[in-house]
């Protein structure tokens, strides 16, 4: 069965772009439009192998979503990969401290993203 | 050497635009030039995004034709372009443009927060600064047509910025990946 990845981004085009790259690599893909939706999807889908998450989004940003998700012990093993235009080392350190497992600065290379997804889901 | 923050911001934004358009296969042709913010002659789409930090803030708008946007969507999306994609991608372009400018400004000790982008579209489109009326419009040519940038930079007092050579202020580059 395909490993399931949740893509959280407020841009439908980015979700489509990321989703195509991951689908072609054999992953099943779910989508969420912001951090609030992302949190809800994570609660509904306990079999997720990875979350790919933007930072700047309406309602709840990606860093707050990671912090809230990782505050729950049941999500401790769920890897979260940030995919964002932000390259600020302070934000990267904040994401790492909150429990994110990686950071990619947009625009992204599809092969790089797929390789990261394979590495991060290897243990799932 | 110190420079006014609005000059640094404009230079970093234009540098970011050059990089971004090259990245998406539609490099700028020639230098951006100041233009009059007259309403557009045809249908235009504009991505609008705000930024703020303690000393300054403002709005950036990126305005062009749907035809230009269609030329600069990611390769995976080409062939699937409709009005919804054009509107969505214009907002994402504004986000990526300001994100790049933000990363470039880190070495000047400035780190602003960005709003989520929004997009407007229409005929005879005219985007103007709502408060300060200090917006500056610059236009650059691409192979598919012109692209315009409005910079509405606001600060209450003059802010001077100088480039730091400390590695503490180096942003991760676009396309970089880090696994923790």
mmCIF file of C-alpha atoms in Angstrom:
data_model
loop_
_atom_site.group_PDB
_atom_site.id
_atom_site.type_symbol
_atom_site.label_atom_id
_atom_site.label_comp_id
_atom_site.label_asym_id
_atom_site.label_seq_id
_atom_site.Cartn_x
_atom_site.Cartn_y
_atom_site.Cartn_z
ATOM 1 C CA UNK A 1 0.000 0.000 0.000
ATOM 2 C CA UNK A 2 1.254 3.507 -0.839
ATOM 3 C CA UNK A 3 2.608 5.637 1.963
ATOM 4 C CA UNK A 4 0.375 8.628 2.605
ATOM 5 C CA UNK A 5 1.703 12.220 2.563
ATOM 6 C CA UNK A 6 -0.220 15.344 3.595
ATOM 7 C CA UNK A 7 0.627 18.571 1.731
ATOM 8 C CA UNK A 8 -0.247 21.764 3.642
ATOM 9 C CA UNK A 9 -0.018 24.934 1.525
ATOM 10 C CA UNK A 10 -2.400 27.832 0.839
ATOM 11 C CA UNK A 11 -1.492 27.804 -2.874
ATOM 12 C CA UNK A 12 -3.523 25.265 -4.859
ATOM 13 C CA UNK A 13 -0.889 25.387 -7.598
ATOM 14 C CA UNK A 14 1.922 24.510 -5.189
ATOM 15 C CA UNK A 15 -0.193 21.684 -3.729
ATOM 16 C CA UNK A 16 -0.766 20.402 -7.260
ATOM 17 C CA UNK A 17 2.934 20.745 -8.148
ATOM 18 C CA UNK A 18 4.101 18.945 -4.989
ATOM 19 C CA UNK A 19 1.313 16.375 -5.285
ATOM 20 C CA UNK A 20 2.292 15.481 -8.849
ATOM 21 C CA UNK A 21 5.936 14.972 -7.902
ATOM 22 C CA UNK A 22 5.057 12.760 -4.935
ATOM 23 C CA UNK A 23 2.290 10.816 -6.741
ATOM 24 C CA UNK A 24 4.635 9.994 -9.600
ATOM 25 C CA UNK A 25 7.063 8.614 -7.000
ATOM 26 C CA UNK A 26 4.360 6.270 -5.695
ATOM 27 C CA UNK A 27 3.060 8.164 -2.680
ATOM 28 C CA UNK A 28 -0.633 8.731 -1.928
ATOM 29 C CA UNK A 29 -1.320 12.433 -1.423
ATOM 30 C CA UNK A 30 -3.761 14.398 0.743
ATOM 31 C CA UNK A 31 -4.114 18.195 0.820
ATOM 32 C CA UNK A 32 -4.798 20.892 3.402
ATOM 33 C CA UNK A 33 -5.122 24.633 2.732
ATOM 34 C CA UNK A 34 -3.649 26.076 5.949
ATOM 35 C CA UNK A 35 -2.402 25.150 9.413
ATOM 36 C CA UNK A 36 -5.881 24.725 10.898
ATOM 37 C CA UNK A 37 -6.945 22.408 8.073
ATOM 38 C CA UNK A 38 -3.587 20.633 8.334
ATOM 39 C CA UNK A 39 -4.090 19.895 12.029
ATOM 40 C CA UNK A 40 -7.573 18.536 11.319
ATOM 41 C CA UNK A 41 -6.296 16.304 8.516
ATOM 42 C CA UNK A 42 -3.527 14.964 10.765
ATOM 43 C CA UNK A 43 -6.121 14.053 13.419
ATOM 44 C CA UNK A 44 -8.357 12.374 10.817
ATOM 45 C CA UNK A 45 -5.561 10.451 9.114
ATOM 46 C CA UNK A 46 -3.548 8.599 11.725
ATOM 47 C CA UNK A 47 -1.731 6.588 9.024
ATOM 48 C CA UNK A 48 0.212 9.526 7.556
ATOM 49 C CA UNK A 49 3.868 8.827 6.789
ATOM 50 C CA UNK A 50 4.906 12.452 6.231
ATOM 51 C CA UNK A 51 3.595 16.026 6.271
ATOM 52 C CA UNK A 52 4.990 18.614 3.812
ATOM 53 C CA UNK A 53 4.137 22.045 5.197
ATOM 54 C CA UNK A 54 4.412 25.690 4.065
ATOM 55 C CA UNK A 55 5.248 28.391 6.635
ATOM 56 C CA UNK A 56 3.350 31.566 5.661
ATOM 57 C CA UNK A 57 -0.345 30.680 5.534
ATOM 58 C CA UNK A 58 -3.601 32.315 6.671
ATOM 59 C CA UNK A 59 -5.410 31.283 9.882
ATOM 60 C CA UNK A 60 -2.462 29.276 11.257
ATOM 61 C CA UNK A 61 1.109 29.382 9.969
ATOM 62 C CA UNK A 62 3.216 26.279 9.475
ATOM 63 C CA UNK A 63 5.499 26.812 12.479
ATOM 64 C CA UNK A 64 2.536 27.117 14.833
ATOM 65 C CA UNK A 65 1.011 24.004 13.270
ATOM 66 C CA UNK A 66 4.219 22.006 13.848
ATOM 67 C CA UNK A 67 4.441 23.228 17.436
ATOM 68 C CA UNK A 68 0.820 22.263 18.174
ATOM 69 C CA UNK A 69 1.009 18.893 16.409
ATOM 70 C CA UNK A 70 4.286 17.941 18.064
ATOM 71 C CA UNK A 71 2.949 18.916 21.495
ATOM 72 C CA UNK A 72 0.857 15.746 21.305
ATOM 73 C CA UNK A 73 2.838 12.600 22.098
ATOM 74 C CA UNK A 74 0.888 10.516 19.575
ATOM 75 C CA UNK A 75 2.425 12.564 16.738
ATOM 76 C CA UNK A 76 5.999 12.395 18.039
ATOM 77 C CA UNK A 77 7.089 10.013 15.259
ATOM 78 C CA UNK A 78 5.314 11.815 12.399
ATOM 79 C CA UNK A 79 7.978 13.530 10.255
ATOM 80 C CA UNK A 80 7.210 17.064 9.061
ATOM 81 C CA UNK A 81 9.139 18.685 6.221
ATOM 82 C CA UNK A 82 8.865 22.459 5.796
ATOM 83 C CA UNK A 83 8.608 23.768 2.189
ATOM 84 C CA UNK A 84 8.704 27.559 2.093
ATOM 85 C CA UNK A 85 10.121 30.723 0.534
ATOM 86 C CA UNK A 86 11.677 31.542 3.930
ATOM 87 C CA UNK A 87 15.423 31.013 4.351
ATOM 88 C CA UNK A 88 15.852 32.829 7.677
ATOM 89 C CA UNK A 89 18.168 30.728 9.894
ATOM 90 C CA UNK A 90 16.185 31.874 12.962
ATOM 91 C CA UNK A 91 12.985 30.356 11.549
ATOM 92 C CA UNK A 92 14.814 27.180 10.499
ATOM 93 C CA UNK A 93 16.150 26.782 14.049
ATOM 94 C CA UNK A 94 12.654 27.413 15.414
ATOM 95 C CA UNK A 95 11.189 24.696 13.162
ATOM 96 C CA UNK A 96 13.898 22.238 14.185
ATOM 97 C CA UNK A 97 13.264 22.970 17.861
ATOM 98 C CA UNK A 98 9.509 22.505 17.341
ATOM 99 C CA UNK A 99 10.119 19.053 15.888
ATOM 100 C CA UNK A 100 10.278 19.486 12.098
ATOM 101 C CA UNK A 101 12.594 17.046 10.342
ATOM 102 C CA UNK A 102 13.651 19.146 7.385
ATOM 103 C CA UNK A 103 13.441 22.439 5.469
ATOM 104 C CA UNK A 104 13.358 23.124 1.724
ATOM 105 C CA UNK A 105 13.439 26.665 0.297
ATOM 106 C CA UNK A 106 11.085 27.276 -2.687
ATOM 107 C CA UNK A 107 11.268 27.031 -5.630
ATOM 108 C CA UNK A 108 11.993 23.346 -5.081
ATOM 109 C CA UNK A 109 13.577 20.675 -7.199
ATOM 110 C CA UNK A 110 11.136 17.762 -7.581
ATOM 111 C CA UNK A 111 13.860 15.090 -7.375
ATOM 112 C CA UNK A 112 15.216 16.649 -4.194
ATOM 113 C CA UNK A 113 11.749 16.702 -2.652
ATOM 114 C CA UNK A 114 11.062 13.069 -3.586
ATOM 115 C CA UNK A 115 14.451 11.977 -2.183
ATOM 116 C CA UNK A 116 13.710 13.800 1.065
ATOM 117 C CA UNK A 117 10.256 12.187 1.225
ATOM 118 C CA UNK A 118 11.771 8.725 0.685
ATOM 119 C CA UNK A 119 14.361 9.284 3.423
ATOM 120 C CA UNK A 120 11.864 10.651 5.906
ATOM 121 C CA UNK A 121 9.280 7.916 5.290
ATOM 122 C CA UNK A 122 11.795 5.053 5.291
ATOM 123 C CA UNK A 123 11.025 4.176 8.889
ATOM 124 C CA UNK A 124 7.250 4.518 8.507
ATOM 125 C CA UNK B 1 28.327 51.988 3.867
ATOM 126 C CA UNK B 2 24.805 52.715 5.092
ATOM 127 C CA UNK B 3 21.865 53.231 2.766
ATOM 128 C CA UNK B 4 18.227 54.166 3.393
ATOM 129 C CA UNK B 5 16.130 51.063 4.027
ATOM 130 C CA UNK B 6 13.782 51.837 1.141
ATOM 131 C CA UNK B 7 16.731 51.906 -1.290
ATOM 132 C CA UNK B 8 18.065 48.595 0.030
ATOM 133 C CA UNK B 9 14.567 47.084 -0.129
ATOM 134 C CA UNK B 10 13.993 48.224 -3.705
ATOM 135 C CA UNK B 11 17.394 46.899 -4.812
ATOM 136 C CA UNK B 12 16.866 43.547 -3.086
ATOM 137 C CA UNK B 13 13.353 43.233 -4.520
ATOM 138 C CA UNK B 14 14.569 43.922 -8.063
ATOM 139 C CA UNK B 15 17.433 41.469 -7.593
ATOM 140 C CA UNK B 16 14.881 38.923 -6.343
ATOM 141 C CA UNK B 17 12.688 39.578 -9.406
ATOM 142 C CA UNK B 18 15.646 39.005 -11.736
ATOM 143 C CA UNK B 19 16.488 35.720 -9.980
ATOM 144 C CA UNK B 20 12.883 34.526 -9.849
ATOM 145 C CA UNK B 21 12.105 35.206 -13.505
ATOM 146 C CA UNK B 22 15.314 33.457 -14.546
ATOM 147 C CA UNK B 23 14.391 30.507 -12.312
ATOM 148 C CA UNK B 24 11.014 30.184 -14.071
ATOM 149 C CA UNK B 25 12.541 30.433 -17.557
ATOM 150 C CA UNK B 26 11.462 33.982 -18.431
ATOM 151 C CA UNK B 27 14.514 36.196 -17.733
ATOM 152 C CA UNK B 28 14.136 39.968 -17.575
ATOM 153 C CA UNK B 29 15.196 41.841 -20.677
ATOM 154 C CA UNK B 30 16.947 45.067 -19.731
ATOM 155 C CA UNK B 31 16.763 47.066 -16.527
ATOM 156 C CA UNK B 32 13.456 47.794 -14.742
ATOM 157 C CA UNK B 33 12.263 51.367 -15.403
ATOM 158 C CA UNK B 34 9.938 53.697 -13.477
ATOM 159 C CA UNK B 35 6.442 53.915 -14.987
ATOM 160 C CA UNK B 36 3.262 55.860 -14.365
ATOM 161 C CA UNK B 37 0.668 53.784 -12.446
ATOM 162 C CA UNK B 38 -1.994 54.289 -15.115
ATOM 163 C CA UNK B 39 -4.808 51.718 -15.337
ATOM 164 C CA UNK B 40 -3.936 48.749 -17.505
ATOM 165 C CA UNK B 41 -5.043 48.665 -21.144
ATOM 166 C CA UNK B 42 -6.240 45.069 -21.000
ATOM 167 C CA UNK B 43 -6.926 42.309 -18.492
ATOM 168 C CA UNK B 44 -4.307 42.193 -15.778
ATOM 169 C CA UNK B 45 -3.734 40.116 -12.682
ATOM 170 C CA UNK B 46 -1.935 41.417 -9.589
ATOM 171 C CA UNK B 47 -0.500 39.585 -6.596
ATOM 172 C CA UNK B 48 -0.420 41.780 -3.486
ATOM 173 C CA UNK B 49 1.496 41.032 -0.299
ATOM 174 C CA UNK B 50 2.367 42.987 2.847
ATOM 175 C CA UNK B 51 5.470 43.070 5.000
ATOM 176 C CA UNK B 52 6.316 44.532 8.375
ATOM 177 C CA UNK B 53 9.058 44.753 10.954
ATOM 178 C CA UNK B 54 9.618 47.130 13.881
ATOM 179 C CA UNK B 55 11.122 49.954 11.829
ATOM 180 C CA UNK B 56 9.313 49.733 8.495
ATOM 181 C CA UNK B 57 6.667 47.958 6.482
ATOM 182 C CA UNK B 58 4.609 48.240 3.337
ATOM 183 C CA UNK B 59 3.058 46.488 0.387
ATOM 184 C CA UNK B 60 4.408 44.939 -2.778
ATOM 185 C CA UNK B 61 2.197 44.337 -5.816
ATOM 186 C CA UNK B 62 3.216 42.339 -8.863
ATOM 187 C CA UNK B 63 1.057 43.036 -11.905
ATOM 188 C CA UNK B 64 1.145 41.467 -15.340
ATOM 189 C CA UNK B 65 -1.042 39.847 -17.996
ATOM 190 C CA UNK B 66 -2.458 36.316 -17.674
ATOM 191 C CA UNK B 67 -0.326 35.413 -20.716
ATOM 192 C CA UNK B 68 2.891 36.263 -18.857
ATOM 193 C CA UNK B 69 1.747 34.318 -15.788
ATOM 194 C CA UNK B 70 1.026 31.308 -18.005
ATOM 195 C CA UNK B 71 4.647 31.415 -19.202
ATOM 196 C CA UNK B 72 6.098 31.324 -15.707
ATOM 197 C CA UNK B 73 4.116 28.569 -14.027
ATOM 198 C CA UNK B 74 6.178 25.552 -12.930
ATOM 199 C CA UNK B 75 6.835 23.056 -15.720
ATOM 200 C CA UNK B 76 4.634 20.402 -14.094
ATOM 201 C CA UNK B 77 1.578 22.677 -14.308
ATOM 202 C CA UNK B 78 1.962 23.805 -17.933
ATOM 203 C CA UNK B 79 -0.822 22.402 -20.095
ATOM 204 C CA UNK B 80 -3.210 22.529 -17.115
ATOM 205 C CA UNK B 81 -3.541 26.310 -16.928
ATOM 206 C CA UNK B 82 -6.924 27.929 -16.385
ATOM 207 C CA UNK B 83 -8.072 31.181 -14.726
ATOM 208 C CA UNK B 84 -7.917 29.583 -11.283
ATOM 209 C CA UNK B 85 -4.273 28.593 -11.761
ATOM 210 C CA UNK B 86 -3.364 32.070 -13.062
ATOM 211 C CA UNK B 87 -4.930 33.782 -10.047
ATOM 212 C CA UNK B 88 -3.435 31.332 -7.545
ATOM 213 C CA UNK B 89 0.030 31.383 -9.103
ATOM 214 C CA UNK B 90 0.115 35.185 -9.185
ATOM 215 C CA UNK B 91 -0.321 35.181 -5.405
ATOM 216 C CA UNK B 92 2.363 32.540 -4.991
ATOM 217 C CA UNK B 93 4.726 34.533 -7.234
ATOM 218 C CA UNK B 94 4.241 37.603 -5.034
ATOM 219 C CA UNK B 95 4.982 35.381 -2.035
ATOM 220 C CA UNK B 96 8.121 33.908 -3.599
ATOM 221 C CA UNK B 97 9.323 37.328 -4.784
ATOM 222 C CA UNK B 98 8.985 38.931 -1.362
ATOM 223 C CA UNK B 99 10.404 35.792 0.288
ATOM 224 C CA UNK B 100 13.528 36.070 -1.846
ATOM 225 C CA UNK B 101 13.839 39.785 -1.051
ATOM 226 C CA UNK B 102 13.445 38.972 2.642
ATOM 227 C CA UNK B 103 16.230 36.394 2.452
ATOM 228 C CA UNK B 104 18.489 38.923 0.718
ATOM 229 C CA UNK B 105 17.763 41.572 3.376
ATOM 230 C CA UNK B 106 18.847 39.339 6.259
ATOM 231 C CA UNK B 107 22.464 40.340 5.634
ATOM 232 C CA UNK B 108 21.376 43.941 6.279
ATOM 233 C CA UNK B 109 20.056 42.968 9.694
ATOM 234 C CA UNK B 110 16.426 43.350 8.596
ATOM 235 C CA UNK B 111 13.964 40.491 8.997
ATOM 236 C CA UNK B 112 10.354 41.323 8.262
ATOM 237 C CA UNK B 113 7.208 39.268 8.543
ATOM 238 C CA UNK B 114 5.113 38.613 5.461
ATOM 239 C CA UNK B 115 1.347 38.501 5.103
ATOM 240 C CA UNK B 116 -0.352 35.792 3.056
ATOM 241 C CA UNK B 117 -0.727 37.090 -0.513
ATOM 242 C CA UNK B 118 -3.957 38.043 -2.201
ATOM 243 C CA UNK B 119 -4.746 38.432 -5.904
ATOM 244 C CA UNK B 120 -6.932 40.813 -7.892
ATOM 245 C CA UNK B 121 -7.753 40.621 -11.571
ATOM 246 C CA UNK B 122 -9.699 42.748 -14.042
ATOM 247 C CA UNK B 123 -9.699 45.125 -16.980
ATOM 248 C CA UNK B 124 -8.295 48.638 -16.536
ATOM 249 C CA UNK B 125 -6.768 47.443 -13.280
ATOM 250 C CA UNK B 126 -5.246 50.152 -11.119
ATOM 251 C CA UNK B 127 -3.460 49.200 -7.890
ATOM 252 C CA UNK B 128 -2.551 52.201 -5.762
ATOM 253 C CA UNK B 129 -1.177 52.794 -2.311
ATOM 254 C CA UNK B 130 -4.200 53.285 -0.011
ATOM 255 C CA UNK B 131 -2.551 55.439 2.643
ATOM 256 C CA UNK B 132 0.829 56.897 1.913
ATOM 257 C CA UNK B 133 0.531 57.508 -1.848
ATOM 258 C CA UNK B 134 4.257 56.908 -1.960
ATOM 259 C CA UNK B 135 4.064 53.814 -4.130
ATOM 260 C CA UNK B 136 6.685 53.498 -6.839
ATOM 261 C CA UNK B 137 5.950 51.505 -9.996
ATOM 262 C CA UNK B 138 8.724 49.790 -11.907
ATOM 263 C CA UNK B 139 8.281 47.860 -15.138
ATOM 264 C CA UNK B 140 10.528 45.232 -16.670
ATOM 265 C CA UNK B 141 10.232 43.314 -19.926
ATOM 266 C CA UNK B 142 10.124 39.540 -20.185
ATOM 267 C CA UNK B 143 9.968 37.464 -23.384
ATOM 268 C CA UNK B 144 6.192 37.053 -22.863
ATOM 269 C CA UNK B 145 5.438 40.702 -22.044
ATOM 270 C CA UNK B 146 6.002 43.344 -19.360
ATOM 271 C CA UNK B 147 5.728 42.783 -15.623
ATOM 272 C CA UNK B 148 5.167 45.647 -13.162
ATOM 273 C CA UNK B 149 6.130 45.899 -9.510
ATOM 274 C CA UNK B 150 4.621 48.406 -7.072
ATOM 275 C CA UNK B 151 6.645 49.116 -3.964
ATOM 276 C CA UNK B 152 4.825 50.979 -1.202
ATOM 277 C CA UNK B 153 7.509 51.337 1.473
ATOM 278 C CA UNK B 154 6.567 53.030 4.736
ATOM 279 C CA UNK B 155 8.697 54.108 7.665
ATOM 280 C CA UNK B 156 8.064 56.877 10.181
ATOM 281 C CA UNK B 157 11.709 57.855 10.494
ATOM 282 C CA UNK B 158 14.584 57.311 8.118
ATOM 283 C CA UNK B 159 16.121 53.892 8.658
ATOM 284 C CA UNK B 160 19.676 53.281 7.514
ATOM 285 C CA UNK B 161 20.904 49.761 6.796
ATOM 286 C CA UNK B 162 24.396 48.456 6.173
ATOM 287 C CA UNK B 163 25.506 45.078 4.924
ATOM 288 C CA UNK B 164 26.879 42.680 7.529
ATOM 289 C CA UNK B 165 29.586 40.180 6.660
ATOM 290 C CA UNK B 166 28.724 37.956 9.615
ATOM 291 C CA UNK B 167 27.714 34.418 8.682
ATOM 292 C CA UNK B 168 24.957 34.682 11.315
ATOM 293 C CA UNK B 169 22.910 36.647 8.778
ATOM 294 C CA UNK B 170 23.186 34.263 5.825
ATOM 295 C CA UNK B 171 19.839 32.869 4.634
ATOM 296 C CA UNK B 172 19.411 29.402 3.195
ATOM 297 C CA UNK B 173 19.412 29.679 -0.601
ATOM 298 C CA UNK B 174 16.402 28.970 -2.793
ATOM 299 C CA UNK B 175 16.330 25.258 -3.638
ATOM 300 C CA UNK B 176 18.392 24.368 -0.546
ATOM 301 C CA UNK B 177 17.327 21.342 1.492
ATOM 302 C CA UNK B 178 18.255 20.581 5.089
ATOM 303 C CA UNK B 179 17.276 17.413 6.923
ATOM 304 C CA UNK B 180 17.576 17.550 10.707
#
